[in-house]
Amino acid sequence: MARRPLPRILSTGSAQIARSRELARTAADSATDVLHPLITMTRGLRRLASAGRRRWAETPRDRRGPLLFLAASVILVVVLVPYGPLLAVVTLMAAAAWQGRDRTPPAPDGPDESQIQRLQVLYEALVPHFSTAEDPSPLYAHGGDWETVFPTLEFDDSGRVAHLVIRYPAYFPDGEAASRARIEQLLAAKSGRGREYLFDWDEEGNELTVSVLSPLPTDIAAQRFVTAPGETVLGFTDPCRVQRTLPLAFGADRRDVPPVVWRTGIRSTEPHLLAVGQPGSGTSTLLRSIALQALQHGDVLIVEGGGTGEYACLAGREGVLGVEIGLDGALDALEWAAGETERRLVAANRARQAGEPAPEDTKRPLWILLDRPTAFTHLAQSDGHKDPQSFLQVPLRHGRAAAVTVVVAEQFDALDSLSDAVCQHTRARVTLGPASAEQLTAVLGAPPHTTPVDDVPPGRGYARLGSAPVHRLQVPATPDPYDDATSDAHRQAVLDLLPPRSTPADAATAADTETPVETAGPADTAPPIGTETAPGTGTRADAEIPDGAETPADVEAPAAPAAPVAPIESAAPKIIVTKAATPPAATPQTVTPQTVTSRTTVPETALLERPVLETAAAEGAVAEAAVAE
């Protein structure tokens, strides 16, 4: 039985809407051409009626009677004269056609004097680049005619060039990047600075098209974007560069804007991102925008080297594993991230070997966001610690298979301090703020398709995902909501996207310790009964009880025999953990079982307690000291 073919989706909803609009526009143009005489006479009749009403309103009241009598006499004469009504209708239609004609002044056929002078200057500037002495009939020559090389041109309201097509000789090396850069720099300087120009080289036709790009919108606030899991919106670009739009809210209005979408995950070819910019260019804004989008489907770990508290709004939120601003916290957090990546790889590998799906805890995306990590490099060297960037080797190399994504933001003046692993594995690149063409080429790997300008708003720059073309980029406004300089609208937009706060670890631990729990210590690790514990080698529970405190009376200590004997497995004591009451006064030199508090000891963090993986050695030490003497 032949299988019935599935229907094929011809286009997206946006394409269908665009096609419908184009058809409606074509039908309207056709109807306008056919009904143009009727439209003209209707417009003329309306203007004649308006003139009659205006004339009647201006006539004094004492003269309106004679005026009406005169009009009635004229109408009577027209009716009585042979062919009078026909001649009156023809006269009226002719007057209406004359009054309804298009009175818009015709556009000038060519440029005016100032525009001609500007084109002549541009032509003379191109002569040294597009001419040689060996050319018998040069297309460009001093004092030549600019009309032969500029077939298409448009000017804006200020009189500057808005669109220009330039012909150049076939021997010009348009395939060399350096030759192109010289021409683009010259055209941008002569056509008017402060604007972004798009250069389209037609190597087959020997034509260069210069277009002025409109500024990207800067009023896009942080919001929920319509994306699939694994897609992150870096910003927005020109409509001619991408084939996709996103519906965005602008207050009460909504409109479609073309985005720059970065895809992460197992099948991503650019799993990690590097953002570079000047101070105040918006790299922290980009990281906050990425963090708010990543928290919808994954966990986020933030390491900030600047120490300015740009991510304090994310501390203590659900899905945020930690916000580190100190060297010790950064080292512990990145070391844990490397171990977590290895654990995910091992768990996924074992599941594949067993023919089972990967565990769920290895599929949840983990995002590691680092803002200026090179600030820790000098501190680590001076304190004798490892560089925190050394722990990024495993997440960067194996992060795609372990659902771990690394995003690094750094400044241009510190690019030399980035490790080789960061530079090699971050194939998705973003540059923000003012930068020279050489800096953009060094970071993006290719020159931008437009001329960079010196004065740009925060969040404006370029993006390149792997080997894709370079896109202009405008990052959505995602400021720090705790900053006083933030507007109320943008602050509220960010606060609405923040996840709820999570329950602190200490609160959950305190609730757990209220219920009595019995734990039996391992007999083979118990010290000989009657042997005193050396100073400083108490149990983990003992270390957590402050000096001068004593355990409750309901915890009984085993009686010690007169002589030390070997530990007996069947005589393993039990430690009953209860909620500690008000401790009595401490008795010096008295050894009693300590009340054990179930709590995870973590290093100090600036804003949030984070989970720390205890090593096997630490667990063995706790097990050996679990039984009190």
Tab-separated table of C-alpha atoms in Angstrom, residues 121-131 140 149-150 164 166-167 183 186-187:
chain	number	residue	atom	x	y	z
A	121	VAL	CA	34.703	65.394	-4.450
A	122	LEU	CA	33.939	61.706	-3.924
A	123	TYR	CA	34.883	60.961	-7.537
A	124	GLU	CA	38.193	62.788	-7.245
A	125	ALA	CA	39.005	60.913	-4.030
A	126	LEU	CA	38.526	57.559	-5.779
A	127	VAL	CA	40.782	58.382	-8.733
A	128	PRO	CA	44.094	57.257	-7.102
A	129	HIS	CA	42.562	53.913	-6.104
A	130	PHE	CA	40.656	53.056	-9.303
A	131	SER	CA	43.121	54.188	-11.968
A	140	TYR	CA	38.564	57.415	-13.300
A	149	VAL	CA	30.636	55.837	-12.499
A	150	PHE	CA	27.628	56.671	-10.282
A	164	LEU	CA	25.106	54.926	-4.045
A	166	ILE	CA	29.831	52.776	-7.808
A	167	ARG	CA	31.391	51.211	-10.876
A	183	ILE	CA	37.899	51.953	-0.237
A	186	LEU	CA	37.477	56.422	2.216
A	187	LEU	CA	33.777	56.260	1.318
